[in-house]
mmCIF file of C-alpha atoms in Angstrom:
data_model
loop_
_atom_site.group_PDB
_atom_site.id
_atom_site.type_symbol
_atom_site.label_atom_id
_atom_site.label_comp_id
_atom_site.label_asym_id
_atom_site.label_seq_id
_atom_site.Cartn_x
_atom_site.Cartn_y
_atom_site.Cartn_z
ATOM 1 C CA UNK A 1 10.695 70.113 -34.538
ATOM 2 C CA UNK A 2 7.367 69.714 -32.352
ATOM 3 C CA UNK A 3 4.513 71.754 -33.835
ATOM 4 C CA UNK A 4 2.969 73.652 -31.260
ATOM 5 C CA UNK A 5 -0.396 73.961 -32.100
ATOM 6 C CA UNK A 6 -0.491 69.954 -32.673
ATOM 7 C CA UNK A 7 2.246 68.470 -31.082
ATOM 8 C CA UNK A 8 3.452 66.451 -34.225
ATOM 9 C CA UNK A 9 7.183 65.700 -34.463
ATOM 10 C CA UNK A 10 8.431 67.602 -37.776
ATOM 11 C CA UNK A 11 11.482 66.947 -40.029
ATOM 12 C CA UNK A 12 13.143 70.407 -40.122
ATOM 13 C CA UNK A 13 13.315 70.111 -43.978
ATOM 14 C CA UNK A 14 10.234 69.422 -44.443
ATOM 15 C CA UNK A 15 8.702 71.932 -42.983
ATOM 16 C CA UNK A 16 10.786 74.365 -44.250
ATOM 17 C CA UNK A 17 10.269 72.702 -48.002
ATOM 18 C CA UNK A 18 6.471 73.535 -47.207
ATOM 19 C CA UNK A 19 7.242 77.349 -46.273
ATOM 20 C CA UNK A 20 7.254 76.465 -42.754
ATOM 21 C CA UNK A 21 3.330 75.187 -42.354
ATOM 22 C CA UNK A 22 2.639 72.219 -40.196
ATOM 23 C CA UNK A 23 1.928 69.158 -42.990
ATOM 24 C CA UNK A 24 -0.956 67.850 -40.352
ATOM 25 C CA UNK A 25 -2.537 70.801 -38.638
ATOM 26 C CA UNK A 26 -1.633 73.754 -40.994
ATOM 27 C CA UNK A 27 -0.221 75.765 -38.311
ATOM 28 C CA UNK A 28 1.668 78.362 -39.621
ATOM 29 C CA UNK A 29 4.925 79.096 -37.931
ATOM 30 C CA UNK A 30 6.976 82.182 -37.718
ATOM 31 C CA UNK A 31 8.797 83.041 -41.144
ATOM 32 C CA UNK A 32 12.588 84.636 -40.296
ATOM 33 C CA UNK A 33 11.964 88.407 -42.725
ATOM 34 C CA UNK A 34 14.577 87.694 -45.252
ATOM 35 C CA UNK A 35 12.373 84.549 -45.704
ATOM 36 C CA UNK A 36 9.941 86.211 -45.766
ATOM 37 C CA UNK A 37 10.973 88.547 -47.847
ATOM 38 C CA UNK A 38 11.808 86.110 -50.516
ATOM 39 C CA UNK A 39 8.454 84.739 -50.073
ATOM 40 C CA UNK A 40 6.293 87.603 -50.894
ATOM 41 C CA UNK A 41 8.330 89.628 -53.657
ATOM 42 C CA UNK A 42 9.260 88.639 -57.557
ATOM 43 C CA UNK A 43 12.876 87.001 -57.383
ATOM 44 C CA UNK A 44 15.616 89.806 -58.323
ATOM 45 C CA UNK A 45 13.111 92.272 -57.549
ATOM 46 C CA UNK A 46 14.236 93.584 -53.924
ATOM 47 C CA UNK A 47 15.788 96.512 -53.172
ATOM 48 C CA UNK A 48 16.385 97.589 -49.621
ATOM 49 C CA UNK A 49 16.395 100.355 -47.866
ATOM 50 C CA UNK A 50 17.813 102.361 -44.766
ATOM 51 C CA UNK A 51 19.422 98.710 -43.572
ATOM 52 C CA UNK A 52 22.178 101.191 -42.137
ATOM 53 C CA UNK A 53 19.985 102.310 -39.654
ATOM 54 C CA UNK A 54 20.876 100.918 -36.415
ATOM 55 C CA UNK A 55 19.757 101.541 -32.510
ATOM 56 C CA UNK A 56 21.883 103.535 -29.800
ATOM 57 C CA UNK A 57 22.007 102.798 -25.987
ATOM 58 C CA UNK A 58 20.532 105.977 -24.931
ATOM 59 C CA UNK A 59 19.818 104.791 -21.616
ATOM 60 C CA UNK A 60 22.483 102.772 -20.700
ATOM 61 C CA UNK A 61 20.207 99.732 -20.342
ATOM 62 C CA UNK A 62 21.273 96.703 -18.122
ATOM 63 C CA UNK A 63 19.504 93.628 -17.786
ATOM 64 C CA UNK A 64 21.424 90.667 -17.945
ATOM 65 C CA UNK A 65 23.645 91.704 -20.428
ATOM 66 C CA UNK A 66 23.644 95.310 -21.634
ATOM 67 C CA UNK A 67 21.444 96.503 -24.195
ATOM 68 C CA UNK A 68 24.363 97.489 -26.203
ATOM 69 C CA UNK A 69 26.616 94.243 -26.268
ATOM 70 C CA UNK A 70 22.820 92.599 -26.921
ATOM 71 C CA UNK A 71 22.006 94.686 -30.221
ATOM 72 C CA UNK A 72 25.868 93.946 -31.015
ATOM 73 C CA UNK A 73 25.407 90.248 -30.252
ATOM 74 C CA UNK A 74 21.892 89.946 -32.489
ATOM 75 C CA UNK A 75 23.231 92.258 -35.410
ATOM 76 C CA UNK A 76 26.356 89.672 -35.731
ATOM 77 C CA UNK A 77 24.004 86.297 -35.809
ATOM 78 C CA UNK A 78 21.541 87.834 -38.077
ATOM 79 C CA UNK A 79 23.454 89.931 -40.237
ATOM 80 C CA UNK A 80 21.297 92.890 -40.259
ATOM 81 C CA UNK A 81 21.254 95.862 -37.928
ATOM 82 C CA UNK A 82 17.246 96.419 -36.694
ATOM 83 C CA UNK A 83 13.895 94.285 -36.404
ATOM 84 C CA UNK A 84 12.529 95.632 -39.634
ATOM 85 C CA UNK A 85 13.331 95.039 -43.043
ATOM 86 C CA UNK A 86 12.258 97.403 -45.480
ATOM 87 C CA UNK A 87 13.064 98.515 -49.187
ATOM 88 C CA UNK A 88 11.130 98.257 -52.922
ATOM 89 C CA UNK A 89 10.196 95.390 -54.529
ATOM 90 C CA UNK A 90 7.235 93.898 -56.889
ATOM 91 C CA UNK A 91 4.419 91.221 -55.968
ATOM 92 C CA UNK A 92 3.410 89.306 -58.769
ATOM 93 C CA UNK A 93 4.651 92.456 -61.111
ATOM 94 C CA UNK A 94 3.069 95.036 -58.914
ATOM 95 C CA UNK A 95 5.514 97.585 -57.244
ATOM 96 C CA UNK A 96 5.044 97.816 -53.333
ATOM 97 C CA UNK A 97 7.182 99.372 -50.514
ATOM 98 C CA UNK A 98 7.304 96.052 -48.085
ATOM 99 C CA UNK A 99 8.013 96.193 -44.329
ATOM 100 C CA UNK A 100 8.863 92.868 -42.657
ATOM 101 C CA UNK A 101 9.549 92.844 -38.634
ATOM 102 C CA UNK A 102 11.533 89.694 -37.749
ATOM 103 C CA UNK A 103 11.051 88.276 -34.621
ATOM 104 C CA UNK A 104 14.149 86.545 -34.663
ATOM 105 C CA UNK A 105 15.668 90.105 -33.834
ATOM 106 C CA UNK A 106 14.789 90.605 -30.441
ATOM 107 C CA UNK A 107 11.532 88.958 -30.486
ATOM 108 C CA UNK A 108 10.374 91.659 -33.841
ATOM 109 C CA UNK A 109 10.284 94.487 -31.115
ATOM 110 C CA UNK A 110 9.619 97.859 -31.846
ATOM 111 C CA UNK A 111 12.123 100.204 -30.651
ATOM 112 C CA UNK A 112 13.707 103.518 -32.419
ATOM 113 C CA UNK A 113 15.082 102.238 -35.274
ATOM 114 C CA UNK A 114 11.957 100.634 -36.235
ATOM 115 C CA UNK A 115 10.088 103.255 -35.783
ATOM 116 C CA UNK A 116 12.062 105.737 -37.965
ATOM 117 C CA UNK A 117 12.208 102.853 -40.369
ATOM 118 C CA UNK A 118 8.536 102.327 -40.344
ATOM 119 C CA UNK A 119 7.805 106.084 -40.764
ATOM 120 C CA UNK A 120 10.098 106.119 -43.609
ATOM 121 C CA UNK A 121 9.092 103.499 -45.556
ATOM 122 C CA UNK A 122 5.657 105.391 -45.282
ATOM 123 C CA UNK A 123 7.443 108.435 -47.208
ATOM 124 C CA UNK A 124 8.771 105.998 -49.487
ATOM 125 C CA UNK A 125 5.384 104.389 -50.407
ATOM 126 C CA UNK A 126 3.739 107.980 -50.516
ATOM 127 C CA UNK A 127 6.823 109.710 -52.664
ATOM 128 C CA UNK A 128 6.861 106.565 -55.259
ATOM 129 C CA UNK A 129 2.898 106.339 -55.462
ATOM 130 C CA UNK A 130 2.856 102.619 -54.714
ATOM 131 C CA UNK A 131 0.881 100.398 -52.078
ATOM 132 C CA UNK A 132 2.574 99.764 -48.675
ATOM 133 C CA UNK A 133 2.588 96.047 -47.871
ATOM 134 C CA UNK A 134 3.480 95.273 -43.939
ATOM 135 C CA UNK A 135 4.308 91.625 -42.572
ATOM 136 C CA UNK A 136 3.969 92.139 -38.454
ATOM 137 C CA UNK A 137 5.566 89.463 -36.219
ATOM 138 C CA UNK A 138 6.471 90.910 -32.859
ATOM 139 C CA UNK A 139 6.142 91.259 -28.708
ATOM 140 C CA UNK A 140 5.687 94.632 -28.796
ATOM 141 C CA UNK A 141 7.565 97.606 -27.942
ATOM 142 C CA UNK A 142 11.148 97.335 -27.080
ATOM 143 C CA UNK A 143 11.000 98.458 -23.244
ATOM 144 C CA UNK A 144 15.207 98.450 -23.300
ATOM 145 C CA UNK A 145 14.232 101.716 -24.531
ATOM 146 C CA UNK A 146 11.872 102.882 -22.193
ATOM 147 C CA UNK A 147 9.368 105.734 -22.938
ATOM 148 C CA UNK A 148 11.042 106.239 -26.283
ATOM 149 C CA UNK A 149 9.951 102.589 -27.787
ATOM 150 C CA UNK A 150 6.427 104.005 -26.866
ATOM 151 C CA UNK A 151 6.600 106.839 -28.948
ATOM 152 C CA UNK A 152 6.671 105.283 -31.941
ATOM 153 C CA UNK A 153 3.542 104.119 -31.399
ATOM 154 C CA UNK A 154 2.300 107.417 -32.056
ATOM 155 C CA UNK A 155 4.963 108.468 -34.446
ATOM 156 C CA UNK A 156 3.932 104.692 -36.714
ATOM 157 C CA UNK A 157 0.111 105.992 -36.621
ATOM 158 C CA UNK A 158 0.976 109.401 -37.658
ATOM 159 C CA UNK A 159 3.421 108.532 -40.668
ATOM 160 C CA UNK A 160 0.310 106.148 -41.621
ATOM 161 C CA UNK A 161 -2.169 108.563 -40.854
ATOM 162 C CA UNK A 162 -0.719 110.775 -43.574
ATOM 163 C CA UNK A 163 0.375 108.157 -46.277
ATOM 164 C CA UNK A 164 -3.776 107.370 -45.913
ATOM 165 C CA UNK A 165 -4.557 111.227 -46.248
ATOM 166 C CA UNK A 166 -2.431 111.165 -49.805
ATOM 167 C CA UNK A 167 -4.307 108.367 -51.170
ATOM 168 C CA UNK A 168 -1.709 105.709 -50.704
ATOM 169 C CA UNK A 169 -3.234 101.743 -49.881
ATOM 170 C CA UNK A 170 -1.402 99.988 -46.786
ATOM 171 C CA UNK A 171 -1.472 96.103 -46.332
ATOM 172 C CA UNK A 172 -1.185 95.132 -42.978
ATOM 173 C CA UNK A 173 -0.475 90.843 -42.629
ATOM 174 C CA UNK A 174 -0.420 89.722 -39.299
ATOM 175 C CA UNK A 175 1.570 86.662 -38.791
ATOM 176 C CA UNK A 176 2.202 84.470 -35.319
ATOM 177 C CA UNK A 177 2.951 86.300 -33.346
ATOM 178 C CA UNK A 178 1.776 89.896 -33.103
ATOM 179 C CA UNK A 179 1.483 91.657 -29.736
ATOM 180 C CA UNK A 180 1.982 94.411 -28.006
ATOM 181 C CA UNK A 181 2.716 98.125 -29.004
ATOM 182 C CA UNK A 182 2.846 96.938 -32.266
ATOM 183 C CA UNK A 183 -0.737 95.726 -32.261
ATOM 184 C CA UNK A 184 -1.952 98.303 -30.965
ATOM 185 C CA UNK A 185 -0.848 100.810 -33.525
ATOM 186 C CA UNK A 186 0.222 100.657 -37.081
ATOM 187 C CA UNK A 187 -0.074 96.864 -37.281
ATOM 188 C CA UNK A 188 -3.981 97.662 -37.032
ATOM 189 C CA UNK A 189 -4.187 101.020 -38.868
ATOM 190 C CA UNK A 190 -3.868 99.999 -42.494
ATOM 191 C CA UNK A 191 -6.805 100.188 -45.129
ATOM 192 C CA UNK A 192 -6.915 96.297 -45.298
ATOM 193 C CA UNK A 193 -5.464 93.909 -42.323
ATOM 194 C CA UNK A 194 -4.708 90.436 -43.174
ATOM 195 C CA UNK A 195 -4.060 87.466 -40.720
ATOM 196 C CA UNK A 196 -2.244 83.974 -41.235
ATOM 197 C CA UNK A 197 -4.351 81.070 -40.017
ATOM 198 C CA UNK A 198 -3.731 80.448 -36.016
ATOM 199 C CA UNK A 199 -1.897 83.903 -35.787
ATOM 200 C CA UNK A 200 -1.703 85.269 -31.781
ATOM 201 C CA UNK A 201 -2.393 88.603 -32.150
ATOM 202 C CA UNK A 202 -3.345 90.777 -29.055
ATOM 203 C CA UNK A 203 -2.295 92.985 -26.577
ATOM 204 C CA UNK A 204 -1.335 91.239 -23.192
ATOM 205 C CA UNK A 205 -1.099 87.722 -23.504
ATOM 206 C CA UNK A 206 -4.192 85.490 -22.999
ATOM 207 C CA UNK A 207 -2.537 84.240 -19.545
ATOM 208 C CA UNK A 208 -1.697 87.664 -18.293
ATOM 209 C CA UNK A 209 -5.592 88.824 -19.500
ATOM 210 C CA UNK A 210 -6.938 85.644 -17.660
ATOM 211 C CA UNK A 211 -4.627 86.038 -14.156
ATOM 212 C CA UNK A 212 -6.421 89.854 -14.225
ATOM 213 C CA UNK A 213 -9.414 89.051 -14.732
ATOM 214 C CA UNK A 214 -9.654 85.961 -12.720
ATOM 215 C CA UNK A 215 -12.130 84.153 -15.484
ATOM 216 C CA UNK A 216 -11.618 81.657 -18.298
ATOM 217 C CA UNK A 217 -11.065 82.807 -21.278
ATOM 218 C CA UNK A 218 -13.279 81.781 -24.440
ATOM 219 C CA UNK A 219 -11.982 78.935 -26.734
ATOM 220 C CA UNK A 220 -9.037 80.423 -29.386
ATOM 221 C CA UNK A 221 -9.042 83.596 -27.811
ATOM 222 C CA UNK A 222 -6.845 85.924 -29.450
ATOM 223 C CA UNK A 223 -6.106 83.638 -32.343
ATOM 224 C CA UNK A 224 -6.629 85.132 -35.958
ATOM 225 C CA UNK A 225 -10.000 82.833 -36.455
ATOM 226 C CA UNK A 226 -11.998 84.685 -33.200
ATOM 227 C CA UNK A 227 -10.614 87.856 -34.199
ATOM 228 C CA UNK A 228 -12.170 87.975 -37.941
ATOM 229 C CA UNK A 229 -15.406 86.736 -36.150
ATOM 230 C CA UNK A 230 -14.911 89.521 -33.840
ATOM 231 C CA UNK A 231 -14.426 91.770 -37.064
ATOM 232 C CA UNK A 232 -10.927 92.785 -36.363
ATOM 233 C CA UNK A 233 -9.999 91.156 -39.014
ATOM 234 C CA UNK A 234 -10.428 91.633 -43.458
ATOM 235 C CA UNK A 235 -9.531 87.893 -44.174
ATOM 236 C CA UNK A 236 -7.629 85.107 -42.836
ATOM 237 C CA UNK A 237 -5.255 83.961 -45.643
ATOM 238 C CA UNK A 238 -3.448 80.515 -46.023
ATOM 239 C CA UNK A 239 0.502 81.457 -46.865
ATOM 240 C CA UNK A 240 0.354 79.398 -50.559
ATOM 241 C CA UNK A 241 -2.808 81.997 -51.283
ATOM 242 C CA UNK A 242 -0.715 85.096 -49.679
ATOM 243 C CA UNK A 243 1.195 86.311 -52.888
ATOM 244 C CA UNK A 244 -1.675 85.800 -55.520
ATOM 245 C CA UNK A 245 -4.257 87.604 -52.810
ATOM 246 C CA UNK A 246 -1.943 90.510 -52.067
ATOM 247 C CA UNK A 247 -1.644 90.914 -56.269
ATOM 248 C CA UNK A 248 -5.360 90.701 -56.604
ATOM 249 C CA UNK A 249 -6.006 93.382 -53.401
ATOM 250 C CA UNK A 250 -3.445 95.722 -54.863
ATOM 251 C CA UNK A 251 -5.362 95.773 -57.959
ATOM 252 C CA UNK A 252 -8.575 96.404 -56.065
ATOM 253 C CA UNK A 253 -7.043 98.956 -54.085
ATOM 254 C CA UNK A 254 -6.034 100.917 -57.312
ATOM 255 C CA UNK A 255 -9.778 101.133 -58.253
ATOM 256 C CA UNK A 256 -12.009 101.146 -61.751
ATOM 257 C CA UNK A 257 -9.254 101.723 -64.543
ATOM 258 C CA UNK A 258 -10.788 104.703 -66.985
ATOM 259 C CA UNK A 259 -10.267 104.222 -70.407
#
């Protein structure tokens, strides 16, 4: 593989043996979510949730291919039925409801499913009294569903909305890349948002932005490093660090203990 924030030729292996960081530049590529997954929570600790949930055609969508036979198509090579994983599971012996979008699934869009998904996994979090940890990696909504793909960028924010208003702590990590609907809404909503060094995160890509606006844009615009300078960001977190941070922000999120 050719890294693509340096250009150095990669041995698939070895990448993947060093959780898919670049060995010279320390770019971090996209993580598939069951990866992911298996990155971030305790082994034998994972216990999904609402995986049947899967999207309907409701508009009879044609592109080149219809939407249909393409959901069909992506839910037989990936083995799982939406863009968003989400179930229990513990981080370093800490309990956490954990959402992980997968761009490998249509590009991590957010569409329906995903939304209902999202919303529930909010419910979950709130009903079980533990932190909500999120792992974003998508283009945004999924426009084979038209205006109903927007929605749930208001439906996301309100099932956040009132998981904050009981008291619960959401986790937002924003890994390459994040765009979009999803960026603009739930993916920055949570108590805490997290990035992974050399993340894209934004709304309209940088080339779109600079073909508007006619003007050059400033130097790593739009990658997680200007954003925390920006303050859009907690932290910037290397993907070793990830699981001992999270563990060490869930405990600060629980506050004081009172003997």
């Amino acid at each position: 593989l050719k890294c693509e924030a340096c250009s150095q030729v990669i041995y698939r292996k070895e990448l993947e043996d060093k959780g898919r960081v670049c060995p010279e530049c320390d770019f971090h590529f996209t993580v598939p979510g069951a990866e992911r997954v298996k990155m971030v929570l305790d082994p034998g600790t994972w216990d999904e949730r609402y995986a049947e949930l899967a999207s309907l055609d409701r508009l009879s969508f044609v592109d080149k291919v219809p939407y249909a036979e393409k959901i069909e198509r992506t839910v037989e090579r990936l083995g799982q039925n939406e863009a968003l994983l989400s179930g229990l599971g513990e981080v370093d012996g800490r309990r956490v409801v954990l959402a992980v979008l997968d761009f490998a699934f249509m590009g991590g869009s957010m569409g329906e499913v995903v939304g209902e998904k999202f919303a529930l996994a909010c419910e979950l979090a709130q009903a079980e009294g533990v932190p909500l940890l999120l792992f974003t990696s998508s283009g945004g909504a999924r426009m084979h569903e038209g205006i109903i793909s927007l929605m749930q960028m208001a439906k996301t924010c309100a099932a956040l909305s009132s998981f904050n208003k009981s008291g619960g702590l959401s986790i937002c990590v924003l890994t390459h890349p994040t765009t979009g609907g999803v960026t603009a809404s739930f993916a920055s909503m949570c108590d805490l948002t997290l990035a992974e060094p050399g993340a894209l995160i934004g709304f309209a890509g940088p080339r779109v932005i600079a073909t508007t606006i006619k003007q050059d844009l400033p130097p790593g615009f739009q990658r997680a490093e200007f954003l925390l300078e920006k303050g859009q960001l907690d932290m910037i977190v290397r993907r070793v660090e990830l699981r001992e941070t999270l563990a060490r922000l869930i405990d600060y999120g629980r506050g004081p203990r009172v003997e």
